[in-house]
Amino acid sequence: MIIVFFGSGDFTFPIVKRIKEEFTLAGVVVTKPKPRGRGLKIRLPEVARWAEEQGIEVFTPDDPNDKEFINTLTKLNPDIFVLSSYGHLLKNELLEVPRLGGINIHPSLLPKYRGAAPIQRALMAGEKKTGITVIFMDEKIDHGDIIFQRELSIKEDEDYGSLSSRLSYLAADIIGDVLRAVEAGDYKRVKQNPQEKSYAGKIKKEETMIDWHNSTEKIYNLVRALSPQPGARTVFRNKELKIMAVEPTDRKLSPGICHIENKSIYVGTGDGSVILRKVKPENRRMISGLDFINGFRIKEGEVIG
């Protein structure tokens, strides 16, 4: 089976590697990278650099639905497209290139959390479970018929980094069987229930700022959803402080007020407090809560936020 893969980012890497092990990976399509840094250098994502090392063609089209690019992929004679975490919608003319169409691997239990940030939004909402859903693609966002779905329990202290990794390896474990089932026609198409749909929009910068008047649970879930990237933000001594890990407690403190006890720093919330376990001061590396207390000589009653 000849496959063209669309997608980039850490989540896709185990999936595309597994496809390479079991099938013919004819090409990898990634979103065109933007110039970055002082020299405005263009750096391909890790999955693209890996593909080049494997001798696999890498494509970075401005628009994958462009006629010329469609002709380029047609010449590869793919049997199917596999997509995950790709920044463009594929239109019907492109999806008609492979004889078996295109499938999308989505890290949620569709139709819940359609869109760009399903893992982060599930953590923010305090969900107890998520999963992997494979759908046939159509021209709408995460809308097509479901052909495979598997649940995964979310661990109580899990953050975005660890949950994304577990979902990625779950997807890698099932992709081979899914592709063989599609090729054999041995699958069942299930329509998504529009009454159950929800959207997981891209995280806006203003959403990453902690409001210490919110409940302990809401702050805890926000920190988990944004760790390790981009990090939940607050302000301390007029500088940005990223809160990377916290522990909820029942101790009552006023919102944003610091309390030091047993080598731990508590910060008040709307209905209790959290202990800061890991923080990242502005322009510094991530440190423990204890190193934060000692390094910054935190005073009892100081205010964060």
GROMACS .gro file of C-alpha atoms in nm:
model
  305
    1MET     CA    1   0.000   0.000   0.000
    2ILE     CA    2   0.143   0.337  -0.107
    3ILE     CA    3   0.078   0.616   0.145
    4VAL     CA    4   0.128   0.992   0.152
    5PHE     CA    5   0.129   1.138   0.505
    6PHE     CA    6   0.015   1.491   0.593
    7GLY     CA    7   0.117   1.636   0.929
    8SER     CA    8   0.395   1.754   1.153
    9GLY     CA    9   0.464   1.798   1.521
   10ASP     CA   10   0.564   1.563   1.798
   11PHE     CA   11   0.226   1.387   1.801
   12THR     CA   12   0.265   1.258   1.445
   13PHE     CA   13   0.618   1.124   1.471
   14PRO     CA   14   0.551   0.775   1.615
   15ILE     CA   15   0.261   0.734   1.369
   16VAL     CA   16   0.457   0.814   1.056
   17LYS     CA   17   0.747   0.596   1.171
   18ARG     CA   18   0.512   0.300   1.214
   19ILE     CA   19   0.365   0.359   0.868
   20LYS     CA   20   0.717   0.355   0.722
   21GLU     CA   21   0.784   0.019   0.895
   22GLU     CA   22   0.473  -0.152   0.756
   23PHE     CA   23   0.391   0.019   0.424
   24THR     CA   24   0.540   0.223   0.139
   25LEU     CA   25   0.564   0.584   0.254
   26ALA     CA   26   0.588   0.778  -0.072
   27GLY     CA   27   0.583   1.129   0.069
   28VAL     CA   28   0.544   1.349   0.377
   29VAL     CA   29   0.358   1.680   0.350
   30VAL     CA   30   0.415   1.939   0.624
   31THR     CA   31   0.287   2.292   0.675
   32LYS     CA   32   0.531   2.536   0.520
   33PRO     CA   33   0.760   2.652   0.806
   34LYS     CA   34   0.801   3.025   0.873
   35PRO     CA   35   1.141   3.198   0.904
   36ARG     CA   36   1.243   3.225   1.270
   37GLY     CA   37   1.523   3.360   1.489
   38ARG     CA   38   1.773   3.639   1.427
   39GLY     CA   39   1.879   3.501   1.091
   40LEU     CA   40   1.517   3.429   0.990
   41LYS     CA   41   1.620   3.072   0.913
   42ILE     CA   42   1.368   2.817   0.792
   43ARG     CA   43   1.384   2.492   0.989
   44LEU     CA   44   1.179   2.193   0.885
   45PRO     CA   45   0.990   2.006   1.159
   46GLU     CA   46   1.154   1.694   1.301
   47VAL     CA   47   0.927   1.459   1.108
   48ALA     CA   48   1.031   1.622   0.779
   49ARG     CA   49   1.401   1.606   0.862
   50TRP     CA   50   1.360   1.239   0.952
   51ALA     CA   51   1.178   1.171   0.624
   52GLU     CA   52   1.457   1.333   0.424
   53GLU     CA   53   1.712   1.111   0.603
   54GLN     CA   54   1.503   0.810   0.500
   55GLY     CA   55   1.506   0.920   0.136
   56ILE     CA   56   1.134   1.003   0.144
   57GLU     CA   57   1.009   1.305  -0.051
   58VAL     CA   58   0.906   1.600   0.167
   59PHE     CA   59   0.661   1.864   0.046
   60THR     CA   60   0.588   2.207   0.197
   61PRO     CA   61   0.316   2.355  -0.028
   62ASP     CA   62   0.165   2.696   0.045
   63ASP     CA   63  -0.170   2.542  -0.046
   64PRO     CA   64  -0.203   2.164  -0.079
   65ASN     CA   65  -0.516   2.211  -0.292
   66ASP     CA   66  -0.322   2.393  -0.561
   67LYS     CA   67  -0.357   2.226  -0.905
   68GLU     CA   68   0.015   2.189  -0.956
   69PHE     CA   69   0.062   2.022  -0.618
   70ILE     CA   70  -0.230   1.787  -0.684
   71ASN     CA   71  -0.059   1.683  -1.008
   72THR     CA   72   0.265   1.624  -0.816
   73LEU     CA   73   0.093   1.389  -0.569
   74THR     CA   74  -0.099   1.214  -0.847
   75LYS     CA   75   0.234   1.108  -1.000
   76LEU     CA   76   0.318   0.926  -0.673
   77ASN     CA   77   0.015   0.702  -0.737
   78PRO     CA   78  -0.084   0.679  -0.367
   79ASP     CA   79  -0.344   0.431  -0.246
   80ILE     CA   80  -0.445   0.645   0.052
   81PHE     CA   81  -0.367   0.969   0.237
   82VAL     CA   82  -0.313   0.962   0.614
   83LEU     CA   83  -0.343   1.296   0.795
   84SER     CA   84  -0.282   1.406   1.153
   85SER     CA   85  -0.214   1.754   1.296
   86TYR     CA   86  -0.195   1.924   0.956
   87GLY     CA   87  -0.283   2.291   0.926
   88HIS     CA   88  -0.488   2.286   0.604
   89LEU     CA   89  -0.818   2.133   0.494
   90LEU     CA   90  -0.796   1.899   0.195
   91LYS     CA   91  -1.060   1.962  -0.070
   92ASN     CA   92  -1.242   1.693  -0.265
   93GLU     CA   93  -1.027   1.726  -0.577
   94LEU     CA   94  -0.721   1.640  -0.369
   95LEU     CA   95  -0.896   1.368  -0.167
   96GLU     CA   96  -0.996   1.197  -0.492
   97VAL     CA   97  -0.630   1.139  -0.588
   98PRO     CA   98  -0.579   0.816  -0.387
   99ARG     CA   99  -0.808   0.526  -0.476
  100LEU     CA  100  -0.902   0.472  -0.109
  101GLY     CA  101  -0.942   0.841  -0.018
  102GLY     CA  102  -0.796   0.998   0.295
  103ILE     CA  103  -0.818   0.920   0.666
  104ASN     CA  104  -0.760   1.154   0.959
  105ILE     CA  105  -0.621   1.042   1.298
  106HIS     CA  106  -0.767   1.273   1.563
  107PRO     CA  107  -0.667   1.273   1.934
  108SER     CA  108  -1.020   1.295   2.077
  109LEU     CA  109  -1.343   1.102   2.098
  110LEU     CA  110  -1.512   1.266   1.799
  111PRO     CA  111  -1.749   1.438   1.756
  112LYS     CA  112  -1.630   1.598   2.081
  113TYR     CA  113  -1.334   1.836   2.056
  114ARG     CA  114  -1.314   1.886   1.681
  115GLY     CA  115  -1.043   2.135   1.586
  116ALA     CA  116  -0.685   2.238   1.659
  117ALA     CA  117  -0.640   2.179   2.033
  118PRO     CA  118  -0.840   1.870   2.137
  119ILE     CA  119  -0.592   1.742   2.397
  120GLN     CA  120  -0.547   2.077   2.572
  121ARG     CA  121  -0.921   2.151   2.570
  122ALA     CA  122  -1.005   1.809   2.715
  123LEU     CA  123  -0.760   1.868   3.003
  124MET     CA  124  -0.893   2.221   3.062
  125ALA     CA  125  -1.244   2.079   3.089
  126GLY     CA  126  -1.133   1.819   3.344
  127GLU     CA  127  -1.232   1.525   3.125
  128LYS     CA  128  -1.165   1.180   3.270
  129LYS     CA  129  -1.123   1.010   2.933
  130THR     CA  130  -1.022   1.089   2.577
  131GLY     CA  131  -0.906   0.871   2.289
  132ILE     CA  132  -0.814   0.825   1.926
  133THR     CA  133  -1.065   0.849   1.645
  134VAL     CA  134  -0.997   0.765   1.279
  135ILE     CA  135  -1.235   0.915   1.024
  136PHE     CA  136  -1.263   0.931   0.649
  137MET     CA  137  -1.190   1.291   0.554
  138ASP     CA  138  -1.432   1.522   0.381
  139GLU     CA  139  -1.415   1.896   0.317
  140LYS     CA  140  -1.527   1.994   0.669
  141ILE     CA  141  -1.312   2.007   0.984
  142ASP     CA  142  -1.300   1.666   1.159
  143HIS     CA  143  -1.645   1.589   1.019
  144GLY     CA  144  -1.622   1.260   0.824
  145ASP     CA  145  -1.752   0.914   0.906
  146ILE     CA  146  -1.585   0.731   1.195
  147ILE     CA  147  -1.417   0.400   1.109
  148PHE     CA  148  -1.224   0.342   1.434
  149GLN     CA  149  -1.234   0.476   1.789
  150ARG     CA  150  -1.054   0.375   2.108
  151GLU     CA  151  -1.086   0.533   2.453
  152LEU     CA  152  -0.799   0.624   2.687
  153SER     CA  153  -0.837   0.716   3.054
  154ILE     CA  154  -0.676   1.045   3.156
  155LYS     CA  155  -0.455   1.006   3.464
  156GLU     CA  156  -0.535   1.238   3.753
  157ASP     CA  157  -0.202   1.423   3.745
  158GLU     CA  158  -0.145   1.404   3.370
  159ASP     CA  159  -0.040   1.710   3.169
  160TYR     CA  160  -0.049   1.790   2.798
  161GLY     CA  161   0.299   1.652   2.733
  162SER     CA  162   0.240   1.307   2.882
  163LEU     CA  163  -0.115   1.270   2.749
  164SER     CA  164  -0.015   1.373   2.397
  165SER     CA  165   0.266   1.118   2.403
  166ARG     CA  166   0.037   0.835   2.520
  167LEU     CA  167  -0.224   0.918   2.255
  168SER     CA  168   0.043   0.932   1.988
  169TYR     CA  169   0.174   0.584   2.070
  170LEU     CA  170  -0.183   0.452   2.088
  171ALA     CA  171  -0.240   0.586   1.736
  172ALA     CA  172   0.084   0.428   1.618
  173ASP     CA  173  -0.023   0.093   1.764
  174ILE     CA  174  -0.353   0.085   1.575
  175ILE     CA  175  -0.267   0.253   1.243
  176GLY     CA  176  -0.140  -0.064   1.075
  177ASP     CA  177  -0.457  -0.263   1.147
  178VAL     CA  178  -0.677   0.030   1.044
  179LEU     CA  179  -0.501   0.069   0.709
  180ARG     CA  180  -0.519  -0.304   0.636
  181ALA     CA  181  -0.891  -0.302   0.721
  182VAL     CA  182  -0.950  -0.008   0.487
  183GLU     CA  183  -0.763  -0.179   0.206
  184ALA     CA  184  -0.968  -0.498   0.257
  185GLY     CA  185  -1.296  -0.306   0.289
  186ASP     CA  186  -1.337  -0.468   0.630
  187TYR     CA  187  -1.474  -0.176   0.830
  188LYS     CA  188  -1.799  -0.003   0.927
  189ARG     CA  189  -1.866   0.367   0.865
  190VAL     CA  190  -2.048   0.545   1.150
  191LYS     CA  191  -2.188   0.896   1.106
  192GLN     CA  192  -2.089   1.148   1.374
  193ASN     CA  193  -2.382   1.259   1.589
  194PRO     CA  194  -2.413   1.638   1.534
  195GLN     CA  195  -2.590   1.672   1.870
  196GLU     CA  196  -2.270   1.564   2.048
  197LYS     CA  197  -2.021   1.781   1.860
  198SER     CA  198  -1.799   2.041   2.029
  199TYR     CA  199  -1.505   2.249   1.908
  200ALA     CA  200  -1.154   2.271   2.047
  201GLY     CA  201  -1.025   2.599   1.908
  202LYS     CA  202  -0.660   2.701   1.903
  203ILE     CA  203  -0.536   2.829   2.241
  204LYS     CA  204  -0.524   3.211   2.248
  205LYS     CA  205  -0.247   3.383   2.443
  206GLU     CA  206  -0.494   3.559   2.672
  207GLU     CA  207  -0.631   3.218   2.774
  208THR     CA  208  -0.292   3.119   2.914
  209MET     CA  209  -0.305   3.388   3.188
  210ILE     CA  210  -0.410   3.250   3.530
  211ASP     CA  211  -0.697   3.424   3.708
  212TRP     CA  212  -0.628   3.340   4.072
  213HIS     CA  213  -0.994   3.414   4.157
  214ASN     CA  214  -1.092   3.100   3.965
  215SER     CA  215  -1.148   2.774   4.150
  216THR     CA  216  -0.857   2.551   4.246
  217GLU     CA  217  -0.983   2.283   4.006
  218LYS     CA  218  -1.001   2.524   3.712
  219ILE     CA  219  -0.649   2.656   3.775
  220TYR     CA  220  -0.513   2.302   3.820
  221ASN     CA  221  -0.667   2.193   3.489
  222LEU     CA  222  -0.538   2.502   3.306
  223VAL     CA  223  -0.182   2.441   3.427
  224ARG     CA  224  -0.198   2.074   3.321
  225ALA     CA  225  -0.338   2.164   2.979
  226LEU     CA  226  -0.059   2.413   2.904
  227SER     CA  227   0.242   2.219   3.035
  228PRO     CA  228   0.510   2.191   2.905
  229GLN     CA  229   0.406   2.427   2.622
  230PRO     CA  230   0.318   2.712   2.616
  231GLY     CA  231   0.287   2.725   2.997
  232ALA     CA  232   0.022   2.892   3.213
  233ARG     CA  233   0.127   3.251   3.287
  234THR     CA  234   0.103   3.487   3.582
  235VAL     CA  235   0.295   3.794   3.702
  236PHE     CA  236   0.538   3.808   3.993
  237ARG     CA  237   0.730   4.123   4.089
  238ASN     CA  238   0.630   4.281   3.754
  239LYS     CA  239   0.777   3.996   3.551
  240GLU     CA  240   0.616   3.699   3.379
  241LEU     CA  241   0.617   3.375   3.573
  242LYS     CA  242   0.509   3.050   3.409
  243ILE     CA  243   0.342   2.797   3.638
  244MET     CA  244   0.434   2.452   3.506
  245ALA     CA  245   0.297   2.217   3.776
  246VAL     CA  246   0.076   2.264   4.082
  247GLU     CA  247  -0.085   2.050   4.351
  248PRO     CA  248  -0.439   2.134   4.465
  249THR     CA  249  -0.499   2.179   4.839
  250ASP     CA  250  -0.794   2.268   5.064
  251ARG     CA  251  -0.606   2.536   5.258
  252LYS     CA  252  -0.801   2.861   5.238
  253LEU     CA  253  -0.603   3.164   5.121
  254SER     CA  254  -0.708   3.483   4.946
  255PRO     CA  255  -0.657   3.470   4.566
  256GLY     CA  256  -0.292   3.523   4.467
  257ILE     CA  257  -0.161   3.542   4.827
  258CYS     CA  258   0.154   3.338   4.901
  259HIS     CA  259   0.201   3.128   5.213
  260ILE     CA  260   0.520   2.935   5.298
  261GLU     CA  261   0.493   2.615   5.500
  262ASN     CA  262   0.705   2.298   5.520
  263LYS     CA  263   0.933   2.417   5.236
  264SER     CA  264   0.631   2.458   5.004
  265ILE     CA  265   0.477   2.771   4.857
  266TYR     CA  266   0.097   2.788   4.859
  267VAL     CA  267  -0.089   3.039   4.641
  268GLY     CA  268  -0.451   3.127   4.712
  269THR     CA  269  -0.730   3.058   4.463
  270GLY     CA  270  -1.101   3.141   4.452
  271ASP     CA  271  -1.189   2.853   4.684
  272GLY     CA  272  -0.866   2.721   4.832
  273SER     CA  273  -0.503   2.716   4.718
  274VAL     CA  274  -0.243   2.530   4.514
  275ILE     CA  275   0.116   2.436   4.595
  276LEU     CA  276   0.361   2.547   4.324
  277ARG     CA  277   0.564   2.240   4.225
  278LYS     CA  278   0.742   2.372   3.912
  279VAL     CA  279   0.775   2.727   3.784
  280LYS     CA  280   0.968   2.903   3.508
  281PRO     CA  281   1.067   3.261   3.593
  282GLU     CA  282   1.107   3.502   3.299
  283ASN     CA  283   1.424   3.430   3.095
  284ARG     CA  284   1.525   3.147   3.330
  285ARG     CA  285   1.505   2.769   3.327
  286MET     CA  286   1.231   2.573   3.499
  287ILE     CA  287   1.289   2.529   3.874
  288SER     CA  288   1.115   2.354   4.165
  289GLY     CA  289   0.886   2.535   4.405
  290LEU     CA  290   1.152   2.506   4.679
  291ASP     CA  291   1.421   2.659   4.454
  292PHE     CA  292   1.173   2.937   4.377
  293ILE     CA  293   1.125   3.005   4.749
  294ASN     CA  294   1.499   3.009   4.818
  295GLY     CA  295   1.619   3.177   4.498
  296PHE     CA  296   1.367   3.461   4.508
  297ARG     CA  297   1.341   3.487   4.890
  298ILE     CA  298   0.962   3.468   4.872
  299LYS     CA  299   0.799   3.654   5.160
  300GLU     CA  300   0.491   3.546   5.351
  301GLY     CA  301   0.187   3.729   5.214
  302GLU     CA  302   0.347   3.834   4.883
  303VAL     CA  303   0.105   3.854   4.592
  304ILE     CA  304   0.127   3.663   4.265
  305GLY     CA  305  -0.080   3.775   3.965
   0.00000   0.00000   0.00000
